[in-house]
XYZ file of C-alpha atoms in Angstrom:
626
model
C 100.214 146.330 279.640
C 102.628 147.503 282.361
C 102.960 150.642 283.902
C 106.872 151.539 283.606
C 107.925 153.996 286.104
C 110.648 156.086 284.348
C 113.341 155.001 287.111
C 114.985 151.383 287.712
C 115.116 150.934 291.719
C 116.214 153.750 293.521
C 117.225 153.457 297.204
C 117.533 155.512 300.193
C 119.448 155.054 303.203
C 120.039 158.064 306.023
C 122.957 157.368 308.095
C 123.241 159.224 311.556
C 125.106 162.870 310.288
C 125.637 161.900 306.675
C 123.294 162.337 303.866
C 121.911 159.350 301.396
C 122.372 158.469 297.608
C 121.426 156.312 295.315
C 120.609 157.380 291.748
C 119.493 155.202 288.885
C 122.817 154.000 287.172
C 123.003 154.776 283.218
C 122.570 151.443 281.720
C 125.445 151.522 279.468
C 129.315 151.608 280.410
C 131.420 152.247 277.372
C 133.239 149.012 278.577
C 130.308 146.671 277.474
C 129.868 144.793 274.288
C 132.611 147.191 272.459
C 130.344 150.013 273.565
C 133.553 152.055 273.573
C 134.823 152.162 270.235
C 130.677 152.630 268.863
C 130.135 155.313 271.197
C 133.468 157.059 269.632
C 132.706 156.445 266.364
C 128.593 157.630 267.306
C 130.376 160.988 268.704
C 132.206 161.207 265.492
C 129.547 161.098 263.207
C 127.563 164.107 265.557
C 129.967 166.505 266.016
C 131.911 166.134 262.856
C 132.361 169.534 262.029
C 132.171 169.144 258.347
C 128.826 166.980 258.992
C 125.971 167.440 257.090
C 122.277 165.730 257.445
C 121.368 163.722 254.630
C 119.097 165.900 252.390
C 115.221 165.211 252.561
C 114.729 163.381 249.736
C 117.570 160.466 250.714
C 115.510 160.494 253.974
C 112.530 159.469 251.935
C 114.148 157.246 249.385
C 115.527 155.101 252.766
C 112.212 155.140 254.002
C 110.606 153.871 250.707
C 113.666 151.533 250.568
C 112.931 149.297 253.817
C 110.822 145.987 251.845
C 109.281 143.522 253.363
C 112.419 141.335 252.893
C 114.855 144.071 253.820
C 112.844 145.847 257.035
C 114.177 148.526 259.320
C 114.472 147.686 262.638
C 112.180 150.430 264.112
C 110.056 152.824 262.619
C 109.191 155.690 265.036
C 106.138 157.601 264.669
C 105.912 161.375 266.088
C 109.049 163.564 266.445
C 108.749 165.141 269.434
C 111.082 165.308 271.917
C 110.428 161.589 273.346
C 110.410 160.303 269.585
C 113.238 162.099 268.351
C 114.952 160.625 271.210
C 113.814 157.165 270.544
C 115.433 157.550 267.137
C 118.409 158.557 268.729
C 118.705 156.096 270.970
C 117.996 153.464 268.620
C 120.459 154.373 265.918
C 123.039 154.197 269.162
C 122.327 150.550 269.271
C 123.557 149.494 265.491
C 119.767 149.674 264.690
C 118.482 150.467 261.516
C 115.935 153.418 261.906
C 113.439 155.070 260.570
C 110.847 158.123 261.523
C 107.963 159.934 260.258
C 106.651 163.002 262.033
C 103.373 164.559 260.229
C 104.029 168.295 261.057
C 107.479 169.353 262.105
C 110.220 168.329 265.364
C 108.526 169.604 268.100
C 105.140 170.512 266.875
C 103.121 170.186 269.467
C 103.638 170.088 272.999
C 107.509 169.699 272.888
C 107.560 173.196 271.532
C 104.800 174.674 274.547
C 106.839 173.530 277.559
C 107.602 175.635 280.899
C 110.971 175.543 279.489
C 112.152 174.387 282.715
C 114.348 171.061 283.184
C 113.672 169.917 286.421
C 113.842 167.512 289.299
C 110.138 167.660 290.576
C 109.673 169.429 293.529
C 106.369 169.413 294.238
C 106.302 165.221 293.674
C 109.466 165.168 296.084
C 106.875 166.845 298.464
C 104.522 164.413 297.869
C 106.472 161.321 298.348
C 107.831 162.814 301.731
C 103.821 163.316 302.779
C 102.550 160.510 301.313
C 105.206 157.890 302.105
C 104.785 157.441 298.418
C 108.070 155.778 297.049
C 107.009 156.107 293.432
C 106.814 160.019 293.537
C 110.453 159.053 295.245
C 111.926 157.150 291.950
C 110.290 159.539 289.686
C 112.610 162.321 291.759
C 115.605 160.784 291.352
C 115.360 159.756 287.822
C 114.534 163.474 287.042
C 117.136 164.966 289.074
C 119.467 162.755 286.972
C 117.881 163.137 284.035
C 118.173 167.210 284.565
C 121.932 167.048 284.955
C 122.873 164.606 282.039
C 120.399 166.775 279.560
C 122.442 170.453 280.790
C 125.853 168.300 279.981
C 124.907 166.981 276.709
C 123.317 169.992 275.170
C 125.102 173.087 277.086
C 124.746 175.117 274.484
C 120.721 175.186 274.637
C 120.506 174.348 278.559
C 121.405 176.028 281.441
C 120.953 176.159 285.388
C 118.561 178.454 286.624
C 117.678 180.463 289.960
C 114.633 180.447 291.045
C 113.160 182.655 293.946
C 110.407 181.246 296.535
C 108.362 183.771 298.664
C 107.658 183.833 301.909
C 105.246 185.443 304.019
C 105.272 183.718 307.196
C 108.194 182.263 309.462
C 106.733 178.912 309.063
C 106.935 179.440 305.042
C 110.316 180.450 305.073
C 111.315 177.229 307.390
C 109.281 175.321 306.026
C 110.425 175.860 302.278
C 114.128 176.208 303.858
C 113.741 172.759 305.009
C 111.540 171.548 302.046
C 114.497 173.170 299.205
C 117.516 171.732 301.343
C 116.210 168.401 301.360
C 115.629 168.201 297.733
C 119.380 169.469 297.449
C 120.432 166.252 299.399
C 118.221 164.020 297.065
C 120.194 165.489 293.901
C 123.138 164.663 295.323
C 126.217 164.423 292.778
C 123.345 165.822 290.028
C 123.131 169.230 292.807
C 123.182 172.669 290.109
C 124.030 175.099 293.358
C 122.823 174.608 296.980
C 119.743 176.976 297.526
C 119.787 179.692 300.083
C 117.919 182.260 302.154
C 117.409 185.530 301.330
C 116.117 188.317 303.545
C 113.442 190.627 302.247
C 116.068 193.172 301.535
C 118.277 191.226 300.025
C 115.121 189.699 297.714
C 114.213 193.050 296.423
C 117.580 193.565 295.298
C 117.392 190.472 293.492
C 114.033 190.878 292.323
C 112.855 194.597 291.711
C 109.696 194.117 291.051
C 108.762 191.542 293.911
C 106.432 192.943 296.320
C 107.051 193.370 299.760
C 103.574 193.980 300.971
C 99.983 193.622 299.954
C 96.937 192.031 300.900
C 97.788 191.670 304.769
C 100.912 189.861 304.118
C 104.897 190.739 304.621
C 107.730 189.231 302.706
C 109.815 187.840 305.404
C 112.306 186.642 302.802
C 112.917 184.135 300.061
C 114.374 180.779 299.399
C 116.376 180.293 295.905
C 117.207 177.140 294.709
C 118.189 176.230 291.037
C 117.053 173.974 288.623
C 117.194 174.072 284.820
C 116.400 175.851 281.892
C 115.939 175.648 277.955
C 115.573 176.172 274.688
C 112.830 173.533 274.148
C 112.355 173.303 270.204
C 115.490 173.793 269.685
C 116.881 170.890 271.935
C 114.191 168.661 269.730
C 115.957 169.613 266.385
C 119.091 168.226 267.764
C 117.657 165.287 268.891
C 116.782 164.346 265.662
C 119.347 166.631 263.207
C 121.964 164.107 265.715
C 119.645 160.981 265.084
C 120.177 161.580 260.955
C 123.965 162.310 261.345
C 124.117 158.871 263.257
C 122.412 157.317 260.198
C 118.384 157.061 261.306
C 116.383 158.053 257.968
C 114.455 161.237 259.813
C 111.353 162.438 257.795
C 109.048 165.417 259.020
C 105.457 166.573 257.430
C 105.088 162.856 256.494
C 102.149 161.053 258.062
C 100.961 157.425 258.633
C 97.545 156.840 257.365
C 97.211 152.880 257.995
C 99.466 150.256 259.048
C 100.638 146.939 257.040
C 99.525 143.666 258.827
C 100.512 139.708 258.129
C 97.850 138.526 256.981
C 97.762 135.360 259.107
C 98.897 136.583 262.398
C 97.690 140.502 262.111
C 101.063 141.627 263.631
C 101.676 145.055 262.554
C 104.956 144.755 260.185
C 104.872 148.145 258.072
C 102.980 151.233 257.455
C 101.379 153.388 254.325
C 103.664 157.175 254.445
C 102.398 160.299 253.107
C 104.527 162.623 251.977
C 102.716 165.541 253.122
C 104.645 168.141 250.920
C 104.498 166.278 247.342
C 101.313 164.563 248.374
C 102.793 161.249 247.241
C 102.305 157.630 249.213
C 104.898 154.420 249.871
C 104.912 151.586 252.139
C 107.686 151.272 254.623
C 108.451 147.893 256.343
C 109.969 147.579 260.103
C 110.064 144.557 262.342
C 108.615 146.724 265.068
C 106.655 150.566 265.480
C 107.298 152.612 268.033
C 104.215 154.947 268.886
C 105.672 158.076 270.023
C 102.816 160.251 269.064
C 102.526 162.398 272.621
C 98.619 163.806 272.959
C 97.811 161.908 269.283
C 99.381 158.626 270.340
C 95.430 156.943 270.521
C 95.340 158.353 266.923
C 97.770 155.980 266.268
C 96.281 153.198 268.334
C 92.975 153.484 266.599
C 94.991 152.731 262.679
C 95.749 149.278 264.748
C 92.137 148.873 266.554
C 89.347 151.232 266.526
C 88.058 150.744 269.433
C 91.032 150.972 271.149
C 90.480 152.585 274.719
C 92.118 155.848 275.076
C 95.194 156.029 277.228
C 95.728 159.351 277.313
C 93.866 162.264 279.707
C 94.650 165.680 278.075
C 95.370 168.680 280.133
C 95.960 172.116 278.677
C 99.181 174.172 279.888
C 99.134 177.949 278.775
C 101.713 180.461 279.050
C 101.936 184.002 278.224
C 105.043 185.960 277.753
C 105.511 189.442 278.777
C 108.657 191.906 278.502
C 111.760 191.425 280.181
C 110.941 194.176 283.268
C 108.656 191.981 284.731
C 111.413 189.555 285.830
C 115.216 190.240 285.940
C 117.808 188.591 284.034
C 118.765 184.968 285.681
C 116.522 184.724 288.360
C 113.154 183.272 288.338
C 109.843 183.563 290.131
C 108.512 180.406 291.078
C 104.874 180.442 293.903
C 104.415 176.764 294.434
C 100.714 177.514 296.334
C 98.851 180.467 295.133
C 95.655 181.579 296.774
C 93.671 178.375 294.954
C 96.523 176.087 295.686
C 98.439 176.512 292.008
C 101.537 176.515 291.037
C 103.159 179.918 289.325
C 105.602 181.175 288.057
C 107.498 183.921 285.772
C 110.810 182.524 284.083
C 113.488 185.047 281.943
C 113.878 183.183 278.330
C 115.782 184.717 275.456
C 115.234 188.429 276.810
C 111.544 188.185 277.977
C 109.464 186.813 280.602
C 107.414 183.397 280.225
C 104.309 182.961 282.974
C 102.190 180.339 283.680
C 100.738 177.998 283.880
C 97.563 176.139 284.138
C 96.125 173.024 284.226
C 92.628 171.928 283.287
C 91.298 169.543 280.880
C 91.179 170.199 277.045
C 90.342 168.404 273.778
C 92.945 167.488 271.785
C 93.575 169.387 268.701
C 96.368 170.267 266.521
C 96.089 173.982 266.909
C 95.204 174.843 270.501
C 94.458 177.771 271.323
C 94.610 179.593 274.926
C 91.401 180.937 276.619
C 90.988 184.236 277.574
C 90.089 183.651 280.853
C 93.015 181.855 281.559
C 95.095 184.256 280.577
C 93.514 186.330 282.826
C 94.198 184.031 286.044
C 98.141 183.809 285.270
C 98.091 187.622 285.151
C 95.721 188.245 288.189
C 98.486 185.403 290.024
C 101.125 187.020 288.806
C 100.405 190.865 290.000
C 99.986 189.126 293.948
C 103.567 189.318 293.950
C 104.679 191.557 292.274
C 104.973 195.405 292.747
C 104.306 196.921 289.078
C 100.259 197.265 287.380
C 100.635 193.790 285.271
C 98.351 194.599 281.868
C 96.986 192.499 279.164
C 98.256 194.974 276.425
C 101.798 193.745 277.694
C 101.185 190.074 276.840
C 103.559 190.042 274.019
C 102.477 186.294 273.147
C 100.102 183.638 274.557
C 99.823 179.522 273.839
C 98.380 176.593 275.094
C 100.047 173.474 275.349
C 98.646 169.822 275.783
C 100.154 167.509 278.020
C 99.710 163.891 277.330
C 99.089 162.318 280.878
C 99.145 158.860 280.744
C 96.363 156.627 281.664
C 96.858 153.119 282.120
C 93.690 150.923 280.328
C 93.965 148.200 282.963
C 93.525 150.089 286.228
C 90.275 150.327 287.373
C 89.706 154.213 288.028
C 91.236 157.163 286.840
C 93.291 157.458 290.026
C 95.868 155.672 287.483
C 96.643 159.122 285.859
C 100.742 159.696 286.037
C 102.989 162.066 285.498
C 105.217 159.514 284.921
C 105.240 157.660 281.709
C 103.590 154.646 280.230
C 105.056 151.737 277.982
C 103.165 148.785 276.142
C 102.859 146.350 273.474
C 98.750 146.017 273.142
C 99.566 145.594 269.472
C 101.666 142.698 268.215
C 104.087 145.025 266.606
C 103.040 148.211 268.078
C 105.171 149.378 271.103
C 103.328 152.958 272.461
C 105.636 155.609 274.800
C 103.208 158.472 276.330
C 103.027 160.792 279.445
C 106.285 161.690 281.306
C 108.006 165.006 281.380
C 110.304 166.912 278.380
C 113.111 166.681 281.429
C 112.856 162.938 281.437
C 113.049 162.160 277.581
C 115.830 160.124 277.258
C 115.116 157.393 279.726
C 112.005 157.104 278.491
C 113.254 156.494 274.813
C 115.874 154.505 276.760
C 112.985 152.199 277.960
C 110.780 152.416 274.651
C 113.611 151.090 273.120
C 114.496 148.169 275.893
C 110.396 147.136 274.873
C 111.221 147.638 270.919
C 113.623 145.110 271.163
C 112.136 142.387 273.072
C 108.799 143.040 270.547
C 110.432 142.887 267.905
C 113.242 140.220 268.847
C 115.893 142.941 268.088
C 119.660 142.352 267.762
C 121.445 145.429 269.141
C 125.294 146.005 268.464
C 125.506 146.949 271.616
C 123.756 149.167 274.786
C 122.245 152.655 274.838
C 124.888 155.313 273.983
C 122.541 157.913 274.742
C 123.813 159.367 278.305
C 126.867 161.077 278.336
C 126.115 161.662 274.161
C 126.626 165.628 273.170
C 123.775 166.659 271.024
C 125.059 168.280 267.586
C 126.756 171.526 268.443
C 127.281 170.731 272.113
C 130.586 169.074 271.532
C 133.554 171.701 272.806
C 131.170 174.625 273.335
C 131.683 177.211 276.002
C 130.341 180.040 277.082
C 132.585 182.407 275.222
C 132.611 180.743 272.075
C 130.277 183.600 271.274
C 133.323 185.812 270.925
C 135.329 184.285 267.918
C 131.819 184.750 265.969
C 132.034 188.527 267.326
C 135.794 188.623 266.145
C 136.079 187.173 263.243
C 132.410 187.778 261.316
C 130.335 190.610 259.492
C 126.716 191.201 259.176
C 124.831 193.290 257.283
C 122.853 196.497 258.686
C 120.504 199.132 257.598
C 122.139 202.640 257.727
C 120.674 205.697 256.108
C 118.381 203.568 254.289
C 121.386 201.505 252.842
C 122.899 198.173 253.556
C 125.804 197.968 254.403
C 128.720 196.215 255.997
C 128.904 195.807 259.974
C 130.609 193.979 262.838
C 128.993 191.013 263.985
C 127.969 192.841 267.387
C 127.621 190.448 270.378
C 123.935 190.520 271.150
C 123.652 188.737 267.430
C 126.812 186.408 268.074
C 125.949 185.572 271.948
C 122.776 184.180 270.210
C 124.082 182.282 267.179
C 126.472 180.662 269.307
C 123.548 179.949 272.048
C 120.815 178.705 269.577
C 123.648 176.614 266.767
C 126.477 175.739 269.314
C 129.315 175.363 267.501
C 127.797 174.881 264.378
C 127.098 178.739 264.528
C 130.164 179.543 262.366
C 128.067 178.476 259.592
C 124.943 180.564 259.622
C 127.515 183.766 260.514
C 129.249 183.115 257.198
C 125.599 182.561 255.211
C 125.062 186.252 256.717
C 128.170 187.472 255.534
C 128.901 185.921 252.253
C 125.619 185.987 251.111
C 123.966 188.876 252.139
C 121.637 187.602 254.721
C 123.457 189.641 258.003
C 119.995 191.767 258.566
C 117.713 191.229 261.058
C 114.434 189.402 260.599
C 112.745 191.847 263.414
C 113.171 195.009 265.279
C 114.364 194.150 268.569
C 115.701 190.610 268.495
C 118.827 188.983 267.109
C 117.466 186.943 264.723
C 119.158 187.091 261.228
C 118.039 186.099 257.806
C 120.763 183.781 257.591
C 119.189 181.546 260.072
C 116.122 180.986 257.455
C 118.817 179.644 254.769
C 120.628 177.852 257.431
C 117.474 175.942 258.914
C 116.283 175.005 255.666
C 119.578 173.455 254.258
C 120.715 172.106 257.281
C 117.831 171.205 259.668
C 115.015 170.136 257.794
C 113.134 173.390 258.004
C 109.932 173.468 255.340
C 107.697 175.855 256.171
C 107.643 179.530 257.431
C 105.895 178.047 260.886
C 108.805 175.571 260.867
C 111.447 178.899 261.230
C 109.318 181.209 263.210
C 107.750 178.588 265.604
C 110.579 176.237 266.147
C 113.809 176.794 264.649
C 113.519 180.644 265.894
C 110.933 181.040 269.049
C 109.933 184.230 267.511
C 106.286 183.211 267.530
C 106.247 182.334 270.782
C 108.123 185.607 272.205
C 105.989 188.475 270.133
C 103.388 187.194 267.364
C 103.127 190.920 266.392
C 107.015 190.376 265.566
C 106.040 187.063 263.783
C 103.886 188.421 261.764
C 105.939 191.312 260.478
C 109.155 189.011 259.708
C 106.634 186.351 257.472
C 107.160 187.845 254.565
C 111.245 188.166 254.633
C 110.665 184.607 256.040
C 108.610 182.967 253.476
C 111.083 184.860 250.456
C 114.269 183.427 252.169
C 112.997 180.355 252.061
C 110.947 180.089 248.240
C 114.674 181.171 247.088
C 116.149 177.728 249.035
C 113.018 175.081 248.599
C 112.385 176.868 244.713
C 108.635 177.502 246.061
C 106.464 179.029 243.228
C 103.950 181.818 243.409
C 101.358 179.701 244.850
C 103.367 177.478 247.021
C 104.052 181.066 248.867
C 100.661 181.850 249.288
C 99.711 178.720 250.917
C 102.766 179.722 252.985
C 101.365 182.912 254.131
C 97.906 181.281 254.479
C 98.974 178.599 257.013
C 101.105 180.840 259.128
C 98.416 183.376 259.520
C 95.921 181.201 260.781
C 98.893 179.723 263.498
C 100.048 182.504 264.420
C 96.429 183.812 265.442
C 96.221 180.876 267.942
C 98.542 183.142 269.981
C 96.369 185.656 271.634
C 98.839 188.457 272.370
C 97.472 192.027 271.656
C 99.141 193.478 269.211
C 101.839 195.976 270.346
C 103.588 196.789 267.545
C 104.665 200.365 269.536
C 106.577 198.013 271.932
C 109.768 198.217 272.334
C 112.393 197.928 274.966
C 115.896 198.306 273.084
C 117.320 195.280 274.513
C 118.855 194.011 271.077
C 118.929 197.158 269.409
């Protein structure tokens, strides 16, 4: 067992008046091995724009296809964001690939982030106080990390503002200092320098920031950026870029035992079920990659049953409120409340996510979030701000579990990391857990680097993964958003009648945001096929996005659309819940669901969709999308 910091060695040198830099390197230069002409031909393949992914059931016949005699190379289990992009990065390689995911991309906690892509400031303070270089490395990896995942899925990322208090002159030079240094460390990766803001100039910024209150003044704020996301959706194209680049990617299909040699016991294969047809095969790699987040000692105990645990649980919930309590692009970010938390309100997609906290939690496939600690993000919250903050305005609430690592050979629990863990315990069986969603890629980078020595791989060539666009991040901009305005219809309710309408830009700013430039496609599903309404009052959401998800990104169930492929169940559950039906008869027509089929549908996506404690509001409503 080794504990593999998520950085190769990362250096610091401060010369007298000049600044320092020396960020981890990507491995690969398309000069290597012929890694030029496979990383054009791996772009190719993604942003083809008459790609499609292979259709579900050629996923499973591959699967079922990889014998003994004729192995994959890899077989990745869990399709979150770290094994999605172990898949990816994989397939890069000239491997051949395979992955099972038992629920859907992003299922668990890649779906229940902060949403935030970031550097680490509060472990940059730590390795300044500490003299701890680890915390240092873990920095610098994320701070490159954060750049390289805004470049290579712009479509889904972006840089965000985010606005320190201060209510002392020591905070505000002491967070100056604190937010300037960490611009230094980014170096080349900087977003935008941070700056001071005077109290005036705050509230400008920030309506609803308080000045005063509780024997305190605002004697300004610090702003510095860092980034921000569509989380679920950056996990689809992770692995929707994985299948175009040939891995055989297969969701609600679960490992229930693995296939041994029966002399040595090495792991070489594992038993699949199909969790939509029921049905079971055996699939045959040369080595497993265990990329299982908070159920990766599940998959430890199919190898060993008494395998220690490695992983320490901890429960992250967030509520999300309406847009007034935080303006558009600029966050709030208090990195020491009154009981020495961290919190924070964020804008995403035209509300306002707050959290979070941090406390130990079983680990469950539905978690749920506590009352009580939705109650402490909304008592932390209304410190700093100016307006009454009320629990009828939580709009939607979830818990999250974050898989910190533990490392089974250290001697205490002091071992716990943020940073992530690699092994081969099992002859066979590599495991990837803890780390951070902003740090995904190097750590499939490294899962892969111990894949291949397990196994005795034979790579074409080097990770392609860093300067790779994600599908629909290749030629995006910003105002792509206008050709769907221009040159699309949609459909729209008028005087109880559909009929005919312009693709308005709140609906084409979002298609182009949430599909890239593969958004062309779901604005011609809504108007050539009469899917142009909208799935809920008050967001952009269109039918068409059901059809399109479920022919063209592996969407199955109605929690597939509304939890991950849309974040409507994550921005208002009382919306959620209203748009299941439309949902679930959108997608019987594509998947040719029968009558009971659907109400197993409804079934399961009631009883999710109550693990979001938001009060219903159904008479909310704020006219942003209307």
């Amino acid at each position: 067992m080794r504990l593999r910091h998520a950085t190769v060695a990362a250096a610091v040198s401060v010369a007298a008046g000049g600044s320092y830099l020396a960020l981890r390197s990507p491995s690969f230069s398309v000069n290597d091995r012929g890694g030029a002409t496979a990383f054009e031909e791996l772009r190719r393949k993604i942003s083809d724009p008459s790609a499609v992914v292979p259709p579900r059931a050629a996923q499973v016949s591959s699967l079922a296809g990889a014998t003994a005699t004729k192995p994959l190379d890899v077989l990745v289990i869990g399709g979150g964001a770290t094994g999605s992009g172990v898949a990816l990065d994989a397939v890069s390689r000239g491997l051949r690939v395979g992955l099972v995911e038992r629920e859907d991309f992003a299922s668990g906690t890649s779906s229940r982030s902060t949403k935030l892509i970031h550097g680490g400031v509060r472990y940059l303070e730590k390795a300044v106080f500490n003299l701890d270089y680890g915390q240092l490395k873990l920095v610098f990896h994320a701070l490159n990390e954060r750049k390289q995942l805004i470049a290579n899925a712009p479509h889904l990322c972006h840089a965000l503002p985010c606005m320190t208090p201060c209510f002392s002159k020591f905070e505000v030079v002491y967070y100056w200092a604190g937010l300037k240094f960490y611009d230094l460390v980014a170096g080349k990766q900087l977003l935008h320098l941070s700056r001071y803001y005077s109290a005036k100039e705050s509230s400008e910024l920030f309506p609803t920031l308080a000045k005063k209150g509780k024997d305190r003044t605002l004697k300004g704020t610090i702003v510095y950026y860092d980034g921000q996301m569509n989380d679920s959706r950056v996990n689809v194209a992770i692995a929707c870029s994985a299948a175009l680049a040939g891995a055989a990617v297969l969701n609600h299909a679960e490992v229930v035992s693995f296939l041994k040699e029966d002399v040595s016991g090495r792991i070489i294969g594992a038993r699949i079920r199909n969790n939509l047809s029921g049905d079971e095969f055996d699939t045959y790699a040369k080595v497993i990659v265990n990329a299982a987040g908070p159920f990766c000692d599940g998959v430890r105990n199919l190898a060993d049953k008494d395998a220690k645990p490695i992983i320490c649980p901890s429960s992250g919930v967030h509520i999300v409120l309406p847009d007034y309590y935080s303006p558009e692009g600029m966050g709030l970010i208090v990195p020491k409340t009154k009981d020495g938390r961290v919190v924070f309100m964020l804008p995403w997609l035209g509300r306002t996510v707050a959290g979070t906290t941090d406390s130990q939690t079983p680990i469950t496939m539905l978690p749920e979030p506590h009352e009580d600690e939705i109650q402490f993000i909304l008592d932390a919250i209304s410190d700093y701000l100016n307006v009454k903050v009320r629990r009828t305005d939580v709009l939607s609430a979830w818990s999250g579990i974050r898989p910190l690592a533990l490392d089974p050979t250290a001697k205490n629990t002091e071992s716990i990391s943020r940073d992530h863990v690699v092994c081969e315990e099992f002859p066979g069986l590599v495991t990837i857990t803890g780390g951070k969603w902003t740090t995904y890629r190097g750590m499939a980078q490294d899962a892969v680097d111990a894949a291949i020595k397990a196994g005795k791989l034979k790579p074409a060539n080097d990770s392609l993964t860093h300067d790779l666009r994600l599908v629909g991040g290749e030629g995006w901009e910003n105002s792509s958003f206008t050709e769907l305005a221009q040159q699309y219809l949609r459909n729209k309710m008028s005087h109880g009648k559909v009929v005919p309408g312009e693709m308005d830009s709140v609906a084409a700013r979002h298609l182009s945001h949430a599909y890239g430039t593969l958004a062309h496609r779901v604005a011609k599903i809504a108007q050539n096929e009469n899917l142009g309404k909208r799935l809920a009052h008050g967001y952009p959401y269109l039918e068409a996005e059901v059809a399109y998800c479920a022919r063209e990104e592996y969407c199955e169930s109605a929690v597939d659309f509304l939890a991950r492929r849309c974040r409507l169940a994550f921005l208002d559950t009382d919306a959620a819940f209203k748009a299941l039906p439309r949902v679930i008869q959108i997608l019987a027509t594509e998947h040719k669901w029968d009558k009971s089929r659907q109400s197993k549908e409804v079934e399961k996506a009631n009883e999710f969709l109550q693990t979001f404690k938001a009060l219903k509001n159904a008479q909310f409503h704020d006219g942003k999308h209307n």
